[in-house]
Amino acid sequence: MRRQTLALGLMLLAVGTYAQTDVWRTDSLQEVVVTGTGTQHLLKDAPVQTEVISHRQLQQYAGKSIEDILSGLTASFDFSENDMSSRLQMNGLGNSYVLILIDGRRLHGDNGGENDLSLIDPHNIEKIEIVKGASSALYGSDAIAGVINIITKKHREQGIMLENTSRFGSYGDIRQHDGIALNFGRLSSYTNFQLQHSDGWQNTSEEAPSQTEYHITDSRNMTVNRHTNWQIAERLTYQLTPGLELYADGSIYWKRIYRPCGHHPGVDVKTWDLQYDNASLSAGGKWKLNDTDIITLDADWKRHAYNYVYTDTTLTDGYVNGRFTNYFPYFPDDKELQSDQRLTNISLKGVFDLPYEQRLSAGFDYRYDWLKAPMRVAGGKATDNTEAIYLQDELSLLDPLHLTAGLRLTRNEGFGFRLTPKLSAMLKLGDGLRLRATWSQGFKTPTPKELYYQYIKNMNGVYLYLGNTDLKAQHSNYFGVSAEYSVGHLTVTIAPYYNKVNDMITLVTIPTKQAPGDLISKYDPIRVRQYQNMEDAKTYGVDVTVRYQTKSFTAGGSYSYLDTEANQYDSENDVIQPVTIDGMAHHKASVYATWNHQFSKSYQLGVGLYGRMSSKRYYQIDGDGKGYQLWRISTNHQIGKLWRIDAGVDNIFNFVDRTPHGLHLGTTSPGRTVYASLTVRFNQGKKISNKYKSNFNSNNNETD
């Protein structure tokens, strides 16, 4: 029934779009994109299929977070948020296989093995570019499922710019954004502050019977706990010469998750909150050699620390250098380090125009990972070094055929050398039809956590999670084709794909007798899970997008069909058995329709209707996530150039998943919620003169 519902929705959407008669022609395909090749192309001529969430779409949707934005505006993503992570899924693969960039640089901030997406300020996003499929040849590790590039707003006007956005919603939801831009001559500064808070909510007070000794219906565990996080960031740029720009930036981030204390030992009695302390420093430059050639250098250092902050006197395990020593008492407000992760990344890149309509990109990357986790990693500390060189050649000589070929050589200290190639082709057939094809390989080494993890989870019983030093590196083969057709105001894209991941790493439940004897005797776990390589894993499907846009009206939608296959060796029974790739849903869709009208010089109204839906999500243990449909209405009110008001209702039909706490949820939505925000932007300045205007777009290492 759900399949028919999704198909019917898309059919109705298509009928509605063809009924429009506005003769204004959209220029959305004139958008410049960079992520697919690392160089600039018009969206319609990008050699690699790229999906864009534009500034106009972001303003209309007015999402409160990056999770809200991605899941609401494209069918390729899904999330099921909890305290530790967002559980991002992209075309069947999880967060660890998706590379997330901010202005072309890697996001770093681990939450339960996944990136902490709260580091991204949704009010400071100019647009989002999404490239699906393995992109290791250009971007290295973590880019097996694809790349998400968050491109932030740029403030180029001379003088002073002040902006403030204050958003309030149900369940004590508060989102605050403040920005100050200063541009004087060659020197530019942008200071950004963001704050996010929620009182949290509880969708059910029933605990999962499979995880408790008796039936609990009055648990105090929350579906989403009360939490607060803030971040302050600064970026300085200096135009040393018309062709040379230098920059430095840094940020400080803090997050606290407040956990309720209940009355069921081992289930909802929590004597510590969770706290995260992040910091980052970056510096680099962009040197334009001539009208076409450019060299960039970026050096990044990022830290992510995860702590317990005790709220009651607690006797817990004491560790020195990763080894248990004795039981140790902690008192209220004491802080205990769980993990401290630090990343150093250096990237050198050059882009050069060559004879015969060629563009060459070449670069060197160095990455150093350092992890300290006294309670969670065998030995207490772990490190990892990776170096890589890469080349990419874009050839336009055979117009209308455009070819892109890339190759990366990676050396990892634990897993040696690996070549990862990529080949893309685009064929232009007239003004309206683009055919694209990509074959690419991905490569990802095990993380220090996957190799050395040793974590005990108490929940009315002991659950033991183990790393595995026998893990193999993962590698993949991705094949994707797409057909994009544009006529008038309408654009339709169909993109089937196939992604085969060899030696994919996942958590597997193993017999207790296979765990280390000292841990078994000490903790007597009722379940042991260990990181292991699958024999093979495949994800395949098709993405369909439809977009119709006029000057005042936009409608569209996307549908994603996904299937997966995976096999795992069962050492206890000496057989290969099929397993589920966690979080997989066969059908997902999103639809939207927006209307804008300028009533006067000082007032513009925008109205948007959005729907997102998913079929059942499958998991290896503890049950599956329910399917859902969530609908949202948003309104935007632009008052002059200074004021903007956004207000709307999310989850209009009040869908709530009441699955018992502790089981995988299809969605954590609390039901119908309302929100409103006010944006004030004051700009006292003018466009920067050509003498000092930067020749570079800081998100892509390419010329403007």
XYZ file of C-alpha atoms in Angstrom:
704
model
C 0.000 0.000 0.000
C 2.836 2.382 0.827
C 4.402 1.771 -2.582
C 1.192 2.766 -4.323
C 0.913 5.851 -2.132
C 4.377 7.037 -3.126
C 3.689 6.445 -6.803
C 0.350 8.259 -6.618
C 1.958 11.250 -4.913
C 4.561 11.591 -7.636
C 1.928 11.239 -10.367
C -0.181 13.997 -8.840
C 2.915 16.163 -8.547
C 3.744 15.717 -12.220
C 0.177 16.576 -13.253
C 0.273 19.689 -11.082
C 3.520 20.934 -12.543
C 2.393 20.611 -16.150
C -0.713 22.636 -15.330
C 1.343 25.794 -14.767
C 1.491 28.400 -17.547
C 3.962 31.017 -16.291
C 6.356 31.885 -19.137
C 9.312 32.977 -16.937
C 12.306 30.680 -17.585
C 14.310 29.479 -14.591
C 18.069 29.916 -14.486
C 18.594 27.263 -11.779
C 20.698 25.171 -14.162
C 23.102 28.128 -14.405
C 24.142 27.412 -10.786
C 27.902 26.929 -10.452
C 28.940 23.674 -8.740
C 32.365 22.399 -7.721
C 32.123 19.220 -5.658
C 32.028 16.555 -8.380
C 35.390 17.481 -9.921
C 36.824 20.032 -7.464
C 36.600 22.612 -10.273
C 33.847 24.988 -11.354
C 31.126 24.006 -13.814
C 27.601 25.145 -14.527
C 25.209 22.649 -12.968
C 23.820 21.630 -16.353
C 27.368 20.979 -17.660
C 28.859 19.324 -14.566
C 30.629 16.136 -15.753
C 29.635 14.326 -12.535
C 25.952 14.169 -11.547
C 25.479 16.725 -8.764
C 22.392 17.475 -6.696
C 22.075 21.022 -5.374
C 19.959 22.402 -2.529
C 19.981 26.069 -3.437
C 19.881 29.177 -1.266
C 16.303 29.787 -2.412
C 15.245 26.293 -1.311
C 16.975 26.699 2.046
C 15.207 29.997 2.701
C 11.795 28.592 1.765
C 12.168 25.445 3.848
C 13.622 27.199 6.933
C 14.983 23.995 8.433
C 16.192 24.005 12.020
C 19.165 21.662 11.420
C 21.147 20.021 8.638
C 19.356 16.731 9.400
C 16.008 18.482 8.961
C 17.134 20.068 5.679
C 18.611 16.964 4.034
C 15.806 14.575 4.988
C 13.134 17.106 4.045
C 14.471 18.157 0.644
C 15.928 14.990 -0.888
C 14.836 11.357 -0.729
C 18.384 9.957 -0.669
C 18.821 10.639 3.064
C 17.334 9.398 6.269
C 18.107 9.994 9.930
C 17.091 8.457 13.258
C 18.628 10.730 15.854
C 19.619 9.795 19.404
C 22.026 11.130 22.027
C 25.091 9.686 20.370
C 24.516 10.323 16.680
C 22.211 11.294 13.843
C 22.468 7.855 12.171
C 22.778 9.372 8.718
C 21.943 7.065 5.810
C 22.723 7.887 2.157
C 21.603 5.387 -0.477
C 21.941 2.484 1.947
C 25.289 3.312 3.561
C 25.834 5.002 6.911
C 27.630 8.107 8.090
C 31.096 6.563 8.139
C 30.864 6.093 4.345
C 29.696 9.648 3.657
C 32.286 12.422 3.501
C 30.922 15.691 4.877
C 32.753 18.859 3.875
C 32.325 22.461 4.981
C 33.613 24.743 2.232
C 35.580 21.838 0.818
C 37.236 20.871 4.121
C 36.497 17.738 6.139
C 34.069 17.956 9.077
C 35.519 16.354 12.208
C 33.558 15.747 15.383
C 32.782 12.169 16.352
C 29.532 11.322 18.126
C 29.119 7.586 18.671
C 31.207 6.839 15.583
C 29.452 9.467 13.455
C 29.966 13.154 12.775
C 28.291 15.580 15.162
C 26.132 17.481 12.685
C 25.343 20.143 15.302
C 28.680 21.659 14.311
C 26.928 22.953 11.175
C 25.040 26.231 11.589
C 21.961 25.924 9.326
C 21.559 29.726 9.167
C 25.035 30.150 7.698
C 24.561 27.867 4.667
C 24.532 29.351 1.174
C 23.863 26.056 -0.618
C 24.527 22.313 -0.399
C 26.098 20.182 -3.124
C 25.645 16.397 -3.079
C 27.640 13.917 -5.170
C 26.608 10.279 -4.870
C 28.918 7.328 -5.258
C 32.560 6.664 -4.494
C 34.739 9.779 -4.715
C 37.928 8.479 -3.100
C 40.020 9.359 -6.163
C 39.488 13.050 -5.417
C 38.630 13.158 -1.708
C 40.214 10.082 -0.145
C 38.798 7.990 2.685
C 35.146 8.095 3.850
C 33.840 8.951 0.364
C 32.441 5.509 -0.555
C 28.737 6.426 -0.488
C 29.228 10.034 -1.587
C 30.116 13.591 -0.607
C 28.049 16.357 0.996
C 29.647 19.795 0.615
C 28.146 22.488 2.861
C 28.972 25.847 1.275
C 28.697 28.732 3.727
C 27.610 32.287 3.044
C 30.232 34.761 1.877
C 30.077 38.427 2.869
C 31.909 40.564 0.309
C 30.576 44.076 0.970
C 32.954 46.733 2.248
C 32.102 48.086 5.681
C 30.062 46.429 8.427
C 27.342 43.772 8.248
C 25.332 42.619 11.269
C 22.817 39.758 11.220
C 20.722 37.996 13.824
C 18.305 35.075 13.578
C 16.294 33.964 16.619
C 14.102 30.883 16.215
C 11.697 29.385 18.771
C 9.683 26.190 18.533
C 7.822 23.507 20.450
C 9.517 21.570 23.274
C 11.724 24.500 24.175
C 13.488 24.473 20.818
C 15.759 27.530 20.514
C 18.100 28.317 17.610
C 20.224 31.450 17.694
C 22.540 32.755 14.967
C 24.592 35.958 15.115
C 27.096 37.173 12.567
C 29.405 40.172 12.254
C 31.250 40.821 8.991
C 33.932 43.504 8.740
C 35.528 44.331 5.391
C 38.065 47.149 5.242
C 40.437 47.300 2.305
C 42.406 44.095 2.062
C 41.336 42.694 5.434
C 38.070 40.808 6.000
C 36.658 39.252 9.147
C 33.556 37.195 9.845
C 32.535 36.168 13.355
C 29.748 33.606 13.682
C 27.938 32.483 16.842
C 25.285 29.772 17.025
C 23.312 28.292 19.906
C 20.939 25.331 19.832
C 18.751 24.105 22.682
C 15.888 21.675 23.151
C 14.024 20.561 26.271
C 13.716 17.118 24.678
C 10.649 14.881 24.591
C 9.404 11.380 25.356
C 7.386 9.458 22.774
C 6.949 6.414 25.012
C 7.555 5.448 28.630
C 7.657 1.741 27.769
C 11.037 0.006 27.666
C 11.818 -2.653 25.078
C 10.952 -6.017 26.704
C 13.944 -7.664 24.996
C 16.316 -5.374 26.895
C 14.864 -5.577 30.400
C 14.163 -8.404 32.849
C 10.585 -7.275 33.416
C 8.001 -5.169 31.629
C 8.577 -1.458 32.326
C 5.850 1.027 31.373
C 6.876 4.018 33.510
C 10.435 4.642 32.361
C 11.793 8.179 32.495
C 14.101 7.662 29.518
C 13.550 10.343 26.890
C 13.301 9.793 23.146
C 15.461 12.902 22.723
C 17.138 14.244 25.868
C 17.370 17.898 26.846
C 20.506 19.346 25.292
C 22.324 22.608 24.663
C 25.228 23.387 22.364
C 26.959 26.574 21.228
C 29.759 27.452 18.866
C 31.752 30.574 18.113
C 33.881 30.773 14.976
C 36.140 33.402 13.440
C 37.552 33.692 9.916
C 40.151 36.241 8.807
C 41.241 36.781 5.196
C 43.898 39.103 3.872
C 44.350 39.998 0.198
C 48.151 40.263 0.134
C 48.182 40.940 -3.617
C 45.438 40.855 -6.261
C 46.414 37.238 -6.906
C 47.262 35.989 -3.399
C 44.792 35.560 -0.541
C 45.697 34.286 2.924
C 43.261 33.093 5.578
C 43.086 31.806 9.137
C 40.062 30.566 11.031
C 39.171 28.813 14.246
C 36.221 27.708 16.357
C 35.231 26.577 19.838
C 32.236 24.274 20.372
C 30.521 22.960 23.527
C 27.620 20.562 23.925
C 25.879 19.120 26.991
C 23.247 16.365 26.944
C 21.219 16.202 30.157
C 20.046 12.711 31.020
C 17.115 12.101 33.394
C 17.500 9.968 36.499
C 14.750 7.378 36.880
C 13.937 4.587 39.309
C 14.764 1.407 37.367
C 18.403 0.382 38.009
C 20.278 -0.399 34.815
C 17.500 1.043 32.630
C 16.751 4.694 33.334
C 18.945 5.503 36.336
C 21.674 7.707 34.843
C 24.258 9.334 37.098
C 26.129 11.251 34.414
C 25.458 13.678 31.590
C 27.346 13.753 28.291
C 29.569 16.701 27.373
C 31.510 17.479 24.196
C 34.344 19.989 23.853
C 35.545 20.759 20.330
C 38.116 23.157 18.922
C 39.601 23.807 15.490
C 42.342 25.891 13.860
C 43.019 26.302 10.146
C 45.259 28.395 7.926
C 46.118 28.535 4.271
C 46.237 30.499 1.093
C 45.175 30.674 -2.531
C 47.570 31.843 -5.211
C 46.307 32.687 -8.677
C 49.212 32.214 -11.065
C 47.364 33.635 -14.073
C 43.820 33.835 -15.421
C 43.349 30.052 -15.313
C 45.879 28.414 -12.961
C 45.698 28.298 -9.185
C 47.535 26.726 -6.229
C 45.997 26.280 -2.768
C 47.352 25.177 0.595
C 45.188 24.256 3.587
C 46.313 23.095 7.040
C 43.662 21.983 9.562
C 43.790 20.884 13.186
C 40.602 19.698 14.865
C 39.849 18.294 18.311
C 36.781 16.470 19.607
C 36.615 15.465 23.289
C 33.785 13.400 24.784
C 33.265 13.373 28.581
C 30.988 12.069 31.297
C 29.939 14.786 33.769
C 28.676 13.074 36.913
C 25.423 14.205 38.525
C 25.566 11.857 41.537
C 28.195 9.936 43.487
C 29.204 6.981 41.321
C 31.626 4.098 41.797
C 33.000 3.167 38.394
C 35.956 1.469 36.745
C 39.341 3.175 36.984
C 41.745 2.898 34.040
C 45.397 3.746 33.472
C 46.661 3.535 29.872
C 43.620 1.545 28.867
C 43.988 -1.057 31.643
C 41.565 -1.573 34.514
C 43.238 -0.809 37.864
C 40.540 -0.493 40.514
C 37.112 0.899 41.164
C 37.125 4.689 41.492
C 34.543 7.071 43.008
C 33.262 10.122 41.091
C 31.299 12.929 42.720
C 28.787 15.474 41.319
C 30.355 17.795 38.703
C 33.415 15.543 38.288
C 34.330 15.055 34.633
C 35.728 11.815 33.184
C 37.262 11.671 29.706
C 35.777 9.031 27.415
C 37.625 9.927 24.224
C 39.795 12.699 22.838
C 40.144 12.634 19.042
C 42.455 14.947 17.127
C 42.871 15.304 13.389
C 45.679 17.049 11.512
C 45.146 17.445 7.776
C 47.387 19.182 5.216
C 46.308 19.570 1.592
C 48.228 21.046 -1.342
C 46.388 21.369 -4.647
C 46.956 22.884 -8.059
C 44.555 23.390 -10.969
C 46.086 24.087 -14.381
C 44.691 24.607 -17.870
C 46.508 22.497 -20.464
C 46.478 22.539 -24.272
C 43.746 20.758 -26.195
C 40.877 21.757 -23.878
C 42.240 20.007 -20.785
C 42.188 20.950 -17.127
C 44.549 19.152 -14.760
C 44.104 18.931 -10.981
C 46.947 17.547 -8.893
C 47.419 17.387 -5.169
C 48.949 15.935 -2.026
C 47.086 15.104 1.210
C 48.469 14.221 4.636
C 46.271 13.047 7.506
C 47.204 12.183 11.092
C 44.599 10.778 13.514
C 45.258 10.663 17.252
C 42.866 9.034 19.719
C 43.021 8.890 23.506
C 40.262 6.835 25.163
C 41.324 5.315 28.500
C 38.025 3.460 29.024
C 37.236 2.568 25.430
C 40.414 1.641 23.558
C 42.815 -1.180 24.322
C 46.069 0.460 25.392
C 44.374 3.797 26.007
C 45.738 5.486 22.865
C 45.878 4.880 19.107
C 47.199 6.767 16.072
C 46.957 6.525 12.310
C 48.884 8.126 9.416
C 47.753 8.441 5.806
C 49.395 10.167 2.834
C 48.088 10.423 -0.718
C 48.833 11.981 -4.096
C 46.239 12.348 -6.835
C 45.759 13.501 -10.425
C 42.624 14.374 -12.340
C 42.312 15.337 -16.005
C 39.195 16.920 -17.512
C 39.058 16.682 -21.294
C 36.586 18.697 -23.373
C 38.230 18.222 -26.747
C 35.615 15.720 -27.916
C 32.688 18.096 -27.455
C 29.827 17.263 -26.934
C 31.556 14.444 -24.994
C 33.291 15.513 -21.773
C 35.614 13.036 -20.021
C 37.062 13.164 -16.510
C 39.648 10.670 -15.287
C 41.256 10.613 -11.854
C 43.656 8.446 -9.889
C 44.745 8.527 -6.224
C 47.634 6.651 -4.648
C 47.121 6.237 -0.897
C 49.560 4.928 1.683
C 48.313 4.044 5.150
C 50.773 3.049 7.866
C 48.784 -0.073 8.764
C 47.357 -1.105 5.403
C 49.955 -0.137 2.820
C 49.366 1.255 -0.668
C 46.157 1.410 -2.695
C 45.261 2.912 -6.090
C 41.713 4.259 -6.510
C 40.673 5.314 -10.023
C 37.635 7.204 -11.268
C 36.270 7.727 -14.777
C 33.278 9.915 -15.660
C 31.741 10.881 -18.992
C 29.028 13.326 -19.984
C 27.351 13.464 -23.382
C 25.365 16.581 -24.319
C 22.570 15.954 -26.797
C 21.209 19.365 -27.678
C 20.316 21.963 -25.065
C 18.024 19.767 -23.011
C 19.469 16.269 -22.630
C 22.548 15.257 -20.630
C 23.695 11.653 -20.278
C 26.277 10.888 -17.591
C 28.125 7.745 -16.515
C 30.618 7.140 -13.706
C 32.782 4.242 -12.606
C 34.797 4.823 -9.472
C 36.483 2.925 -6.708
C 36.463 3.719 -3.022
C 38.969 2.906 -0.302
C 38.576 3.185 3.466
C 40.851 1.883 6.182
C 39.481 0.852 9.594
C 39.340 3.651 12.134
C 41.304 3.420 15.404
C 37.984 2.793 17.177
C 37.108 -0.109 14.889
C 40.533 -1.621 15.481
C 40.924 -1.117 19.231
C 37.458 -0.491 20.698
C 36.657 -2.061 24.079
C 33.476 -0.601 25.519
C 31.105 -1.823 28.190
C 27.455 -0.740 28.078
C 25.311 -1.363 31.169
C 21.562 -1.575 30.583
C 19.984 -4.114 32.953
C 22.781 -6.378 31.854
C 26.175 -5.924 30.341
C 26.744 -5.426 26.614
C 30.351 -5.722 25.465
C 31.516 -3.970 22.260
C 34.887 -4.967 20.827
C 37.282 -3.740 18.164
C 39.134 -6.116 15.910
C 42.819 -5.782 14.979
C 42.331 -8.375 12.215
C 40.089 -6.083 10.181
C 40.847 -5.564 6.493
C 40.628 -2.266 4.625
C 37.377 -1.704 2.730
C 37.241 -1.043 -0.997
C 34.343 -0.542 -3.361
C 33.289 -0.381 -7.001
C 30.587 2.115 -7.908
C 28.715 2.274 -11.212
C 26.216 5.037 -11.884
C 24.422 6.426 -14.922
C 21.959 9.257 -15.236
C 19.763 10.946 -17.794
C 18.808 14.583 -17.226
C 16.217 16.243 -19.466
C 15.257 19.917 -19.282
C 12.514 21.547 -21.299
C 11.016 24.922 -20.486
C 10.548 25.091 -16.742
C 10.750 21.325 -16.184
C 13.809 19.220 -15.304
C 13.662 15.440 -14.826
C 16.573 13.235 -13.762
C 16.719 9.444 -13.547
C 19.860 7.967 -11.950
C 20.278 4.207 -11.354
C 23.382 3.050 -9.450
C 25.190 -0.022 -8.136
C 27.740 0.060 -5.304
C 29.641 -3.073 -4.263
C 31.630 -2.789 -1.027
C 34.151 -5.517 -0.295
C 35.140 -6.238 3.313
C 32.549 -3.772 4.613
C 32.973 -3.264 8.378
C 29.954 -3.672 10.626
C 29.087 -4.635 14.208
C 28.241 -8.341 14.459
C 26.857 -10.255 17.434
C 29.331 -13.025 18.284
C 29.205 -15.941 20.760
C 30.261 -14.921 24.252
C 32.936 -17.614 24.290
C 34.762 -15.827 21.438
C 35.346 -12.688 23.530
C 38.597 -12.237 25.534
C 38.513 -14.377 28.665
C 39.513 -11.606 31.067
C 36.631 -9.403 29.899
C 34.149 -12.270 30.119
C 35.152 -13.163 33.673
C 35.094 -9.518 34.741
C 31.815 -8.383 33.186
C 29.831 -11.558 32.367
C 28.152 -9.934 29.337
C 24.804 -11.114 28.012
C 25.653 -9.968 24.470
C 28.973 -9.396 22.727
C 29.253 -7.367 19.516
C 32.445 -6.987 17.521
C 33.508 -5.055 14.431
C 34.019 -7.528 11.587
C 34.401 -7.504 7.816
C 31.455 -8.720 5.798
C 32.229 -11.084 2.944
C 30.592 -8.638 0.555
C 27.903 -5.969 0.528
C 25.927 -4.415 -2.312
C 23.611 -1.451 -2.523
C 21.703 -0.695 -5.695
C 18.718 1.358 -6.690
C 17.490 4.343 -8.635
C 16.918 8.005 -7.756
C 14.316 10.043 -9.627
C 13.958 13.822 -9.283
C 11.395 16.154 -10.854
C 11.557 19.953 -10.632
C 9.343 22.611 -12.153
C 10.198 26.243 -11.480
C 8.805 29.574 -12.555
C 9.369 33.031 -11.156
C 6.770 32.608 -8.421
C 5.995 28.885 -8.293
C 8.174 25.833 -7.739
C 7.120 22.211 -7.397
C 9.064 19.006 -7.392
C 9.905 15.806 -5.716
C 12.366 12.977 -5.478
C 11.927 9.239 -5.110
C 14.601 6.742 -4.092
C 14.312 2.986 -4.480
C 17.008 1.030 -2.634
C 17.884 -2.609 -2.146
C 20.880 -4.163 -0.402
C 22.588 -7.532 -0.161
C 25.254 -8.531 2.338
C 26.844 -11.783 3.479
C 28.665 -12.482 6.720
C 30.732 -15.491 7.764
C 29.274 -17.224 10.825
C 32.369 -18.649 12.518
C 30.342 -20.613 15.100
C 28.455 -22.600 12.461
C 31.068 -22.276 9.670
C 28.565 -20.943 7.127
C 28.015 -17.794 5.072
C 24.709 -16.191 5.955
C 22.871 -13.137 4.621
C 22.665 -10.127 6.956
C 20.940 -6.766 6.880
C 22.680 -3.456 6.280
C 21.286 -1.466 9.194
C 18.868 1.352 8.394
C 17.979 0.269 4.858
C 14.530 1.311 3.562
C 13.305 0.201 0.136
C 11.272 3.323 -0.606
C 11.749 6.986 0.308
C 10.258 10.091 -1.252
C 10.009 13.834 -0.751
C 7.655 16.289 -2.462
C 7.272 20.051 -2.252
C 5.403 23.001 -3.729
C 6.225 26.654 -3.018
C 4.705 29.960 -4.065
C 6.174 33.469 -3.728
C 4.595 36.819 -4.443
C 5.882 40.396 -4.156
C 2.884 42.350 -2.857
C 4.766 45.636 -2.643
C 8.301 47.005 -2.566
C 8.399 46.375 1.156
C 6.614 43.016 1.527
C 7.070 39.580 -0.063
C 5.224 36.411 0.976
C 6.381 32.826 0.481
C 4.364 29.672 1.253
C 5.648 26.106 1.035
C 4.157 22.629 1.483
C 6.575 19.720 2.014
C 6.139 16.000 2.505
C 8.625 13.234 3.228
C 7.931 9.562 3.582
C 9.719 6.276 4.096
C 8.857 2.608 4.109
C 10.030 0.313 6.912
C 13.729 0.516 7.866
C 15.497 -2.795 8.512
C 17.993 -3.608 11.271
C 19.971 -6.688 12.310
C 18.794 -6.752 15.929
C 15.993 -5.376 18.116
C 13.355 -4.957 15.425
C 12.766 -2.655 12.464
C 11.850 1.018 12.209
C 8.285 1.845 11.198
C 7.491 3.614 7.964
C 6.161 7.161 8.159
C 4.782 10.176 6.336
C 5.541 13.669 7.652
C 4.093 16.861 6.178
C 5.137 20.433 6.805
C 3.897 23.917 5.901
C 6.151 26.957 6.034
C 5.616 30.662 5.470
C 8.223 33.368 4.834
C 7.651 37.109 5.197
C 10.293 39.490 3.834
C 9.702 43.008 5.152
C 11.895 45.473 3.311
C 15.576 44.571 3.245
C 15.992 44.519 7.010
C 13.434 42.069 8.431
C 12.430 38.487 7.677
C 9.917 36.315 9.549
C 9.611 32.535 9.110
C 6.793 30.547 10.699
C 5.297 27.136 10.128
C 3.964 23.806 11.347
C 5.946 20.577 11.109
C 4.390 17.093 11.117
C 0.944 18.534 10.382
C -0.879 15.208 10.837
C 0.794 14.503 14.205
C 2.487 11.183 13.414
C 4.389 9.733 16.401
C 6.289 6.449 16.554
C 5.457 4.835 19.928
C 7.846 1.902 19.560
C 9.189 0.963 23.031
C 12.320 2.818 24.072
C 15.549 1.039 23.178
C 14.376 -0.277 19.835
C 15.277 1.250 16.478
C 12.815 3.971 15.561
C 11.673 4.943 12.091
C 11.470 8.570 13.171
C 11.970 10.340 16.493
C 9.516 13.138 15.656
C 7.496 14.158 18.746
C 4.431 14.885 16.613
C 3.015 18.197 15.489
C 5.272 21.157 16.309
C 5.252 24.856 15.504
C 8.105 27.290 15.001
C 8.738 30.968 14.291
C 11.910 32.922 13.658
C 12.938 36.538 13.153
C 15.957 37.561 11.073
C 17.378 41.074 11.146
C 20.187 41.999 8.765
C 21.894 45.382 8.749
C 24.432 46.117 6.021
C 26.284 49.413 5.941
C 28.652 49.075 3.030
C 29.142 48.621 -0.666
C 30.586 46.012 -2.966
C 34.328 45.515 -2.677
C 36.207 47.230 -5.482
C 37.937 45.132 -8.102
C 41.299 46.159 -6.652
C 40.712 44.185 -3.472
C 38.055 41.705 -4.491
C 39.197 38.134 -3.894
C 39.824 36.134 -7.036
C 38.844 32.981 -5.247
C 35.777 31.221 -4.001
C 36.907 29.893 -0.649
C 34.843 26.738 -0.856
C 36.370 25.141 -3.909
C 39.940 26.295 -4.541
C 38.921 27.605 -7.949
C 38.673 31.003 -9.583
C 35.427 32.932 -9.464
